[in-house]
Short mmCIF file of C-alpha atoms in Angstrom, two decimals:
data_model
loop_
_atom_site.label_atom_id
_atom_site.label_comp_id
_atom_site.label_asym_id
_atom_site.label_seq_id
_atom_site.Cartn_x
_atom_site.Cartn_y
_atom_site.Cartn_z
CA MET A 1 -162.25 53.71 17.15
CA HIS A 2 -161.79 50.98 14.55
CA GLY A 3 -165.24 49.41 14.78
CA GLY A 4 -166.25 46.01 16.13
CA LEU A 5 -167.18 44.97 19.66
CA GLY A 6 -163.69 45.33 21.11
CA ILE A 7 -163.40 41.60 21.88
CA LYS A 8 -159.75 40.58 21.73
CA LYS A 9 -158.54 37.27 20.33
CA PHE A 10 -156.92 35.02 22.93
CA SER A 11 -154.15 34.16 20.48
CA ASP A 12 -153.26 37.85 20.13
CA LEU A 13 -153.31 38.39 23.88
CA ASN A 14 -151.17 35.31 24.41
CA MET A 15 -148.58 36.51 21.89
CA ALA A 16 -148.47 39.99 23.44
CA LEU A 17 -147.97 38.53 26.92
CA ILE A 18 -145.36 35.97 25.89
CA SER A 19 -143.55 38.70 23.96
CA LYS A 20 -142.83 40.41 27.27
CA LEU A 21 -140.68 37.44 28.26
CA GLY A 22 -139.07 37.40 24.83
CA TRP A 23 -138.34 41.12 25.10
CA THR A 24 -136.64 40.62 28.46
CA LEU A 25 -134.31 38.08 26.85
CA ALA A 26 -133.78 40.10 23.67
CA SER A 27 -132.88 43.33 25.49
CA GLY A 28 -130.29 41.52 27.62
CA GLU A 29 -131.78 42.23 31.02
CA GLU A 30 -129.79 40.62 33.82
CA LYS A 31 -132.36 38.41 35.48
CA PRO A 32 -131.75 34.95 36.96
CA TRP A 33 -134.30 33.21 34.75
CA CYS A 34 -132.73 34.76 31.60
CA SER A 35 -129.30 33.41 32.54
CA LEU A 36 -130.85 30.01 33.31
CA PHE A 37 -132.73 29.94 29.99
CA LEU A 38 -129.63 30.68 27.90
CA ALA A 39 -127.46 28.33 29.96
CA LYS A 40 -129.95 25.47 29.52
CA TYR A 41 -130.84 25.87 25.85
CA GLY A 42 -128.04 27.93 24.30
CA GLN A 43 -124.51 27.21 23.19
CA ARG A 44 -121.53 29.41 23.97
CA ASN A 45 -122.15 33.08 23.04
CA ASP A 46 -125.74 32.28 22.01
CA SER A 47 -128.36 34.98 22.48
CA PHE A 48 -132.13 35.17 22.23
CA TRP A 49 -131.77 35.71 18.48
CA SER A 50 -129.59 32.66 17.78
CA VAL A 51 -130.53 30.01 20.34
CA LYS A 52 -131.97 26.76 18.93
CA LEU A 53 -134.25 24.64 21.07
CA PRO A 54 -133.89 20.86 21.28
CA GLU A 55 -136.88 18.63 20.65
CA ALA A 56 -137.23 18.03 24.38
CA ALA A 57 -137.58 21.75 25.18
CA SER A 58 -140.47 22.75 27.41
CA GLU A 59 -143.65 24.33 26.10
CA VAL A 60 -142.79 27.55 27.93
CA ALA A 61 -139.42 27.80 26.20
CA ARG A 62 -141.01 27.10 22.82
CA GLY A 63 -143.65 29.73 23.51
CA ILE A 64 -141.04 32.37 24.34
CA LEU A 65 -139.16 31.75 21.10
CA THR A 66 -142.35 31.98 19.04
CA SER A 67 -142.22 35.72 19.78
CA ARG A 68 -138.76 36.06 18.21
CA ASP A 69 -139.89 36.86 14.66
CA PHE A 70 -142.57 39.23 15.95
CA ILE A 71 -140.08 41.14 18.11
CA ARG A 72 -137.53 41.22 15.28
CA GLY A 73 -140.06 42.80 12.94
CA GLU A 74 -141.28 45.45 15.40
CA SER A 75 -138.00 46.54 16.99
CA CYS A 76 -134.69 48.11 16.07
CA TRP A 77 -131.38 48.88 17.72
CA LEU A 78 -130.44 52.40 18.80
CA ILE A 79 -126.65 52.37 18.47
CA ALA A 80 -124.77 53.93 21.37
CA ASN A 81 -121.94 56.44 21.15
CA GLU A 82 -118.74 54.90 22.47
CA GLY A 83 -117.60 58.34 23.60
CA GLU A 84 -114.20 58.22 21.90
CA LEU A 85 -112.73 60.72 19.45
CA MET A 86 -109.49 59.97 17.59
CA ILE A 87 -107.80 63.36 17.93
CA GLU A 88 -104.83 62.33 15.81
CA SER A 89 -107.14 61.68 12.83
CA LEU A 90 -108.49 65.24 12.91
CA ALA A 91 -105.15 66.65 11.74
CA GLU A 92 -105.19 64.31 8.75
CA TRP A 93 -108.70 65.19 7.57
CA PHE A 94 -109.11 68.85 8.58
CA ASN A 95 -107.01 72.00 8.61
CA PRO A 96 -105.51 72.86 12.04
CA ARG A 97 -108.07 75.55 12.94
CA VAL A 98 -111.09 73.35 12.18
CA GLY A 99 -109.44 70.30 13.76
CA ASN A 100 -108.80 72.18 17.01
CA GLN A 101 -112.41 73.38 17.13
CA ILE A 102 -113.74 69.85 16.61
CA GLY A 103 -111.37 68.51 19.25
CA ARG A 104 -112.83 70.90 21.83
CA VAL A 105 -116.37 69.63 21.27
CA GLU A 106 -117.71 67.89 24.35
CA LEU A 107 -119.27 64.63 23.18
CA LEU A 108 -122.81 63.98 24.35
CA SER A 109 -123.40 60.45 25.48
CA ASN A 110 -126.54 58.64 24.42
CA GLY A 111 -125.52 55.69 26.54
CA ASP A 112 -122.57 53.32 26.49
CA LYS A 113 -124.75 50.38 25.50
CA ASP A 114 -126.88 49.69 22.42
CA ASN A 115 -130.59 49.83 23.26
CA LEU A 116 -133.34 47.69 21.79
CA ILE A 117 -136.20 49.99 20.76
CA TRP A 118 -139.87 49.14 20.20
CA ARG A 119 -140.52 51.18 17.07
CA ASP A 120 -144.22 51.88 17.62
CA SER A 121 -143.61 53.23 21.12
CA THR A 122 -142.97 56.95 21.52
CA ASP A 123 -140.14 56.53 24.02
CA GLY A 124 -139.00 53.19 22.58
CA SER A 125 -139.98 51.16 25.62
CA PHE A 126 -141.85 47.85 25.46
CA SER A 127 -145.26 47.22 26.98
CA VAL A 128 -147.83 44.47 26.56
CA ARG A 129 -150.38 47.02 25.38
CA GLN A 130 -148.03 48.38 22.71
CA ALA A 131 -147.13 44.84 21.62
CA TYR A 132 -150.83 44.02 21.20
CA LEU A 133 -151.43 47.16 19.11
CA SER A 134 -148.42 46.35 16.93
CA LEU A 135 -149.72 42.81 16.51
CA ILE A 136 -153.17 43.81 15.27
CA LYS A 137 -152.22 46.89 13.22
CA PRO A 138 -152.23 44.98 9.87
CA ARG A 139 -155.90 44.11 10.43
CA LEU A 140 -156.71 47.73 11.24
CA GLY A 141 -154.89 49.12 8.21
CA MET A 142 -152.43 50.80 10.59
CA CYS A 143 -149.48 49.26 8.75
CA SER A 144 -149.99 51.91 6.08
CA ASN A 145 -150.06 55.65 6.69
CA VAL A 146 -152.39 56.06 3.71
CA TRP A 147 -155.46 55.88 5.96
CA LYS A 148 -154.28 58.94 7.92
CA GLU A 149 -152.79 60.81 4.97
CA ILE A 150 -156.00 60.65 2.93
CA TRP A 151 -157.47 63.30 5.24
CA LYS A 152 -154.41 65.54 4.76
CA VAL A 153 -154.54 65.65 0.96
CA PRO A 154 -155.17 69.28 -0.16
CA VAL A 155 -158.55 68.58 -1.80
CA HIS A 156 -162.20 69.17 -0.91
CA GLU A 157 -163.66 67.08 1.92
CA ARG A 158 -165.99 65.18 -0.40
CA VAL A 159 -163.00 64.20 -2.56
CA LYS A 160 -161.21 62.94 0.56
CA LEU A 161 -164.28 60.84 1.37
CA PHE A 162 -164.25 59.55 -2.20
CA LEU A 163 -160.58 58.49 -1.86
CA TRP A 164 -161.43 56.74 1.40
CA LYS A 165 -164.20 54.78 -0.35
CA VAL A 166 -161.78 53.82 -3.12
CA CYS A 167 -159.26 52.67 -0.52
CA LYS A 168 -161.93 50.57 1.23
CA ASP A 169 -163.05 49.21 -2.18
CA ILE A 170 -166.72 49.93 -1.47
CA LEU A 171 -167.71 51.89 -4.59
CA PRO A 172 -170.79 50.28 -6.21
CA CYS A 173 -169.51 48.89 -9.50
CA GLY A 174 -168.38 45.64 -11.11
CA SER A 175 -168.69 42.58 -8.92
CA ARG A 176 -170.72 44.46 -6.31
CA LEU A 177 -173.42 45.24 -8.87
CA ARG A 178 -173.34 41.68 -10.20
CA THR A 179 -173.99 40.41 -6.68
CA VAL A 180 -177.09 42.61 -6.37
CA PHE A 181 -178.56 42.47 -9.89
CA GLY A 182 -177.02 39.27 -11.24
CA ASN A 183 -176.23 40.69 -14.69
CA ASP A 184 -172.87 40.97 -16.42
CA SER A 185 -171.34 44.41 -16.14
CA HIS A 186 -169.06 46.22 -18.54
CA CYS A 187 -167.51 49.68 -18.74
CA VAL A 188 -170.20 52.19 -19.68
CA LEU A 189 -167.64 54.67 -21.03
CA CYS A 190 -165.99 52.44 -23.64
CA SER A 191 -168.44 49.46 -23.76
CA ASP A 192 -165.43 47.20 -24.03
CA GLY A 193 -163.62 46.52 -20.76
CA GLU A 194 -164.81 45.35 -17.37
CA ASP A 195 -166.63 47.60 -14.96
CA SER A 196 -163.89 47.85 -12.34
CA ILE A 197 -162.10 50.67 -10.55
CA PRO A 198 -158.65 50.06 -12.13
CA HIS A 199 -160.21 49.97 -15.61
CA LEU A 200 -162.35 53.05 -14.95
CA PHE A 201 -159.48 55.13 -13.57
CA PHE A 202 -156.58 54.06 -15.79
CA HIS A 203 -157.15 51.48 -18.57
CA CYS A 204 -160.34 52.56 -20.34
CA GLN A 205 -159.70 54.22 -23.73
CA PHE A 206 -161.88 57.15 -22.66
CA VAL A 207 -159.85 57.57 -19.46
CA ARG A 208 -156.48 57.13 -21.16
CA ALA A 209 -157.33 60.11 -23.36
CA CYS A 210 -158.03 62.20 -20.24
CA TRP A 211 -154.71 61.33 -18.59
CA PHE A 212 -152.61 61.79 -21.70
CA SER A 213 -154.29 65.09 -22.63
CA SER A 214 -153.74 66.49 -19.15
CA PRO A 215 -150.87 68.89 -18.33
CA PHE A 216 -148.97 65.90 -16.91
CA GLY A 217 -149.19 63.64 -19.99
CA ILE A 218 -149.58 60.36 -18.07
CA ARG A 219 -149.60 56.98 -19.87
CA SER A 220 -152.22 55.50 -17.56
CA GLU A 221 -152.42 52.15 -19.39
CA ARG A 222 -148.98 51.29 -17.98
CA LEU A 223 -150.13 51.56 -14.38
CA VAL A 224 -150.83 48.32 -12.50
CA PHE A 225 -151.87 48.09 -8.85
CA GLY A 226 -152.25 45.06 -6.61
CA ASN A 227 -155.12 46.51 -4.58
CA MET A 228 -157.03 49.70 -3.90
CA LEU A 229 -154.61 50.72 -1.13
CA GLU A 230 -151.74 50.79 -3.63
CA LEU A 231 -153.89 52.78 -6.06
CA VAL A 232 -154.70 55.52 -3.54
CA ASN A 233 -151.12 55.49 -2.26
CA TRP A 234 -149.94 56.23 -5.81
CA ILE A 235 -152.33 59.18 -6.06
CA ILE A 236 -151.13 60.62 -2.74
CA HIS A 237 -147.39 59.92 -2.97
CA SER A 238 -146.60 59.97 -6.66
CA PRO A 239 -143.44 61.99 -7.46
CA PRO A 240 -144.08 65.73 -7.94
CA ILE A 241 -144.53 66.39 -11.66
CA ALA A 242 -144.71 70.06 -12.62
CA PRO A 243 -146.97 70.75 -15.61
CA PRO A 244 -145.22 72.74 -18.34
CA CYS A 245 -145.54 76.52 -18.14
CA SER A 246 -147.67 76.34 -15.02
CA SER A 247 -146.96 78.46 -11.97
CA GLY A 248 -149.13 78.00 -8.92
CA GLY A 249 -151.16 75.29 -10.63
CA PRO A 250 -152.41 72.09 -9.01
CA SER A 251 -149.99 69.51 -7.69
CA PHE A 252 -150.14 66.08 -9.24
CA PRO A 253 -151.92 64.46 -6.22
CA GLN A 254 -154.57 67.18 -6.40
CA PHE A 255 -155.09 66.73 -10.13
CA ALA A 256 -155.13 62.90 -9.91
CA ALA A 257 -157.66 62.91 -7.06
CA TYR A 258 -160.00 65.33 -8.84
CA LEU A 259 -159.70 63.50 -12.18
CA CYS A 260 -160.63 60.16 -10.58
CA TYR A 261 -163.49 61.89 -8.76
CA SER A 262 -164.73 63.42 -12.05
CA LEU A 263 -164.40 60.08 -13.85
CA TRP A 264 -166.52 58.37 -11.20
CA ASN A 265 -169.22 61.04 -11.51
CA ALA A 266 -169.09 60.80 -15.31
CA ARG A 267 -169.42 57.02 -15.13
CA ASN A 268 -172.49 57.32 -12.88
CA LYS A 269 -174.07 59.92 -15.17
CA VAL A 270 -173.69 57.67 -18.23
CA PHE A 271 -174.77 54.59 -16.27
CA HIS A 272 -178.02 56.14 -15.01
CA SER A 273 -179.02 58.50 -17.83
CA GLY A 274 -177.31 56.99 -20.86
CA SER A 275 -175.92 60.38 -21.90
CA SER A 276 -172.68 60.60 -23.86
CA LEU A 277 -169.58 62.49 -22.76
CA ARG A 278 -166.28 63.49 -24.32
CA PRO A 279 -162.88 63.03 -22.62
CA GLN A 280 -162.12 66.74 -22.94
CA ASP A 281 -165.32 67.57 -21.07
CA VAL A 282 -164.34 65.39 -18.11
CA LEU A 283 -160.78 66.73 -18.14
CA SER A 284 -161.98 70.35 -18.25
CA ASN A 285 -164.39 69.72 -15.38
CA SER A 286 -161.70 68.16 -13.18
CA LEU A 287 -159.27 71.03 -13.86
CA LYS A 288 -162.01 73.55 -13.07
CA LEU A 289 -162.80 71.83 -9.78
CA VAL A 290 -159.19 71.69 -8.62
CA ASN A 291 -158.45 75.28 -9.66
CA ASP A 292 -161.59 76.52 -7.88
CA PHE A 293 -160.48 74.68 -4.75
CA ILE A 294 -156.96 76.18 -4.91
CA ALA A 295 -158.38 79.67 -5.38
CA SER A 296 -160.72 79.29 -2.41
CA LYS A 297 -157.95 77.99 -0.13
CA LEU A 298 -155.60 80.77 -1.18
CA ARG A 299 -158.27 83.36 -0.38
CA ILE A 300 -158.91 81.82 3.05
CA SER A 301 -155.18 81.56 3.78
CA LEU A 302 -154.64 85.24 3.00
CA GLU A 303 -157.61 86.32 5.10
CA ARG A 304 -156.66 84.18 8.10
CA LEU A 305 -152.89 84.29 7.87
CA GLU A 306 -152.32 84.88 11.55
CA VAL A 307 -153.97 81.67 12.76
CA LEU A 308 -151.44 79.29 11.17
CA ASP A 309 -148.74 77.95 13.48
CA PRO A 310 -145.03 78.16 12.76
CA PRO A 311 -143.91 75.76 11.52
CA SER A 312 -146.80 75.53 9.05
CA VAL A 313 -147.40 71.80 8.58
CA ARG A 314 -148.87 70.48 5.32
CA GLY A 315 -149.27 66.71 5.60
CA SER A 316 -145.77 65.21 5.74
CA TRP A 317 -144.16 68.57 4.88
CA ALA A 318 -143.65 71.68 6.99
CA PHE A 319 -142.44 75.23 6.41
CA VAL A 320 -140.11 76.18 9.26
CA VAL A 321 -139.12 79.77 9.98
CA ALA A 322 -136.27 81.50 11.79
CA VAL A 323 -136.43 85.27 12.35
CA VAL A 324 -133.48 87.19 13.85
CA PHE A 325 -133.75 90.47 15.78
CA ASN A 326 -130.92 92.33 17.50
CA LYS A 327 -130.98 93.45 21.13
CA GLU A 328 -132.71 96.69 20.15
CA GLY A 329 -135.52 94.74 18.49
CA ALA A 330 -134.53 95.64 14.93
CA PHE A 331 -134.93 93.04 12.20
CA VAL A 332 -131.66 91.39 11.06
CA GLU A 333 -132.45 88.37 8.89
CA ALA A 334 -135.02 85.62 8.31
CA LEU A 335 -135.22 82.35 6.46
CA THR A 336 -137.86 79.78 5.60
CA ALA A 337 -137.28 76.12 4.76
CA LYS A 338 -139.50 73.30 3.51
CA VAL A 339 -138.72 70.08 5.38
CA SER A 340 -140.12 66.57 5.55
CA VAL A 341 -141.50 65.82 9.02
CA SER A 342 -143.22 63.03 10.91
CA SER A 343 -144.81 65.12 13.68
CA ALA A 344 -145.29 68.65 14.97
CA LEU A 345 -142.43 68.18 17.46
CA HIS A 346 -140.21 67.05 14.58
CA ALA A 347 -141.04 70.26 12.71
CA GLU A 348 -140.44 72.45 15.77
CA SER A 349 -137.05 70.82 16.44
CA LEU A 350 -135.98 71.30 12.80
CA ALA A 351 -137.00 74.96 13.04
CA LEU A 352 -134.69 75.31 16.03
CA CYS A 353 -131.89 73.57 14.08
CA HIS A 354 -132.26 76.14 11.29
CA ALA A 355 -132.24 78.94 13.86
CA PHE A 356 -128.98 77.59 15.32
CA SER A 357 -127.46 77.42 11.83
CA LEU A 358 -128.54 80.99 11.09
CA SER A 359 -126.96 82.25 14.32
CA LEU A 360 -123.74 80.43 13.41
CA LYS A 361 -123.77 82.07 9.98
CA LEU A 362 -124.21 85.50 11.62
CA ASN A 363 -121.40 84.67 14.09
CA CYS A 364 -123.61 85.30 17.14
CA LYS A 365 -121.74 84.81 20.41
CA ASP A 366 -124.78 85.35 22.63
CA ALA A 367 -128.24 84.52 21.36
CA SER A 368 -131.64 83.73 22.83
CA PHE A 369 -133.90 81.38 20.87
CA TYR A 370 -137.65 81.60 21.40
CA THR A 371 -140.19 78.95 20.52
CA ASP A 372 -143.89 78.61 21.31
CA CYS A 373 -143.48 74.82 21.71
CA LEU A 374 -143.27 74.32 25.48
CA GLN A 375 -142.29 70.65 25.13
CA LEU A 376 -139.31 71.56 22.94
CA ALA A 377 -138.13 74.34 25.25
CA ASN A 378 -138.33 72.14 28.36
CA THR A 379 -136.69 69.19 26.62
CA VAL A 380 -133.70 71.21 25.40
CA ARG A 381 -133.23 72.97 28.74
CA ASN A 382 -133.31 69.63 30.58
CA PHE A 383 -130.92 68.00 28.08
CA SER A 384 -133.29 65.11 27.43
CA ILE A 385 -134.61 63.28 24.36
CA PRO A 386 -138.44 62.93 24.34
CA VAL A 387 -138.86 60.67 21.29
CA TRP A 388 -136.41 57.93 20.36
CA ASN A 389 -136.64 58.39 16.58
CA LEU A 390 -135.64 62.07 16.92
CA SER A 391 -132.47 61.22 18.86
CA ASN A 392 -130.06 62.52 16.20
CA ILE A 393 -131.80 65.89 15.94
CA PHE A 394 -131.89 66.44 19.70
CA LEU A 395 -128.27 65.32 20.11
CA HIS A 396 -127.36 67.95 17.52
CA LEU A 397 -129.34 70.64 19.36
CA LEU A 398 -127.83 69.72 22.71
CA SER A 399 -124.36 69.67 21.17
CA CYS A 400 -124.86 73.23 19.87
CA LEU A 401 -125.80 74.39 23.36
CA LYS A 402 -122.79 72.61 24.85
CA ILE A 403 -120.38 74.28 22.42
CA ASN A 404 -121.59 77.81 23.14
CA SER A 405 -122.74 78.59 26.66
CA GLY A 406 -124.05 81.93 25.43
CA LEU A 407 -126.97 80.27 23.65
CA GLY A 408 -130.30 79.72 25.41
CA VAL A 409 -133.71 78.35 24.44
CA PHE A 410 -136.83 79.90 25.94
CA TRP A 411 -140.58 79.52 25.61
CA LEU A 412 -142.90 82.37 24.73
CA PRO A 413 -146.71 82.38 24.31
CA ARG A 414 -148.10 81.75 20.87
CA ASP A 415 -149.69 85.18 20.55
CA ALA A 416 -146.26 86.77 21.14
CA ASP A 417 -144.84 84.93 18.13
CA SER A 418 -147.06 86.51 15.47
CA VAL A 419 -144.21 87.48 13.13
CA ALA A 420 -143.04 83.88 12.79
CA HIS A 421 -146.64 82.69 12.46
CA LYS A 422 -147.40 85.00 9.58
CA LEU A 423 -144.10 84.40 7.83
CA ALA A 424 -144.59 80.61 8.03
CA ALA A 425 -148.10 80.92 6.61
CA TRP A 426 -146.88 83.19 3.81
CA ALA A 427 -144.08 80.74 2.98
CA ALA A 428 -146.53 77.82 2.86
CA VAL A 429 -148.97 79.65 0.58
CA ASN A 430 -146.25 80.81 -1.81
CA ASN A 431 -143.97 77.75 -1.49
CA VAL A 432 -140.98 79.88 -0.40
CA SER A 433 -137.90 78.10 0.98
CA ARG A 434 -134.93 80.49 1.20
CA VAL A 435 -133.49 83.51 2.97
CA CYS A 436 -136.13 86.25 2.96
CA THR A 437 -135.51 89.87 2.12
CA GLU A 438 -136.31 92.70 4.51
CA GLY A 439 -139.05 93.87 2.17
CA GLU A 440 -140.76 90.47 2.31
CA VAL A 441 -140.67 90.32 6.11
CA ALA A 442 -141.47 93.99 6.77
CA PRO A 443 -145.31 93.65 6.52
CA PHE A 444 -145.31 90.88 9.14
CA VAL A 445 -142.97 92.76 11.49
CA THR A 446 -145.22 95.82 11.26
CA THR A 447 -148.43 93.91 11.94
CA GLY A 448 -146.78 91.67 14.53
CA CYS A 449 -145.66 94.47 16.85
#
């Protein structure tokens, strides 16, 4: 998947294997050899994290402690709930009615002991395989999500490929051309600076005019990046900047990606043909490209609205939907919300949280919640937590079900959830995050029946 012959380094394998012993000590497992290790090398109340080895310590003991920094960097503690509620404090901080309601809440226990979690593992458990993957992820570029998020940027596929090449620093310019042809290279747009990617995209006088004349008015000469990964990360994750008097226009990541793409094409055109260009020509071309792309995607989204899943995920963002019907099947209320998510399950669980909140607002005593995510439905019904880093969300969901026994979560097939599908797609296309009117939902209810 990542290239190469798949031959593992013995040093990496050794660290992954020795980390298993270190993990056993760090997590406080009650094993005879752990007690013997701490009794021999530790002082009173010493743990795996604080023990200091004497000079005469064995090679095995030294090897185990070499994994300490590695484990510290790849793990975290999941703090347990002690299961105690100070009832007398409720009267001081809340009015009697609210205090009594809180006091009746049955606390859900996520264990009476803090748990050491391996962050890269889905369920938080340690394994030698997972330790090895965590150990080599810096060499694979896995330490940054940029490599995955490049392919989720809302731009044309060839622009995504261009961003990937920038990130890999494999575009043929500057030092790469000097290696092949042996001649000094300079910027062909301004004939002044060096022929490098940072200069071409941000520091060239020609390019600075493009950025500053754009709807975003960027002072590109002030931008400094340590490497190409930081440069692409800035394009993808820069703060949202709305151009003045622009509704439905390109987002900043879209504009930045297309401008860099247009600048690279302009540079190649001047380099090979010697033609002259003006900054406004390059800027106009990049704006035309991004607007054409947005128009094409909007047309496709409207034609194929029903195929988008609720929640509608867009990179690290999702549009979640909750639609309420009464027992007779009549529409009551609906809302959409834009949320930051790390996975599809994260988005589905947040959608259920919003549905619970909506039912509370409507004062529903008995309510059935339907989702087309089978994993979520089974998890909630079984009162379990499938992913450690979503513990807080699932504890909240389970707490809601504990408070009101009249609430239930059920699974339904995807094709039976067409109203929510279409509403989520509509919200994503139009960037709608609010309570929806009956008139806005009516077309989807009609076509979804």
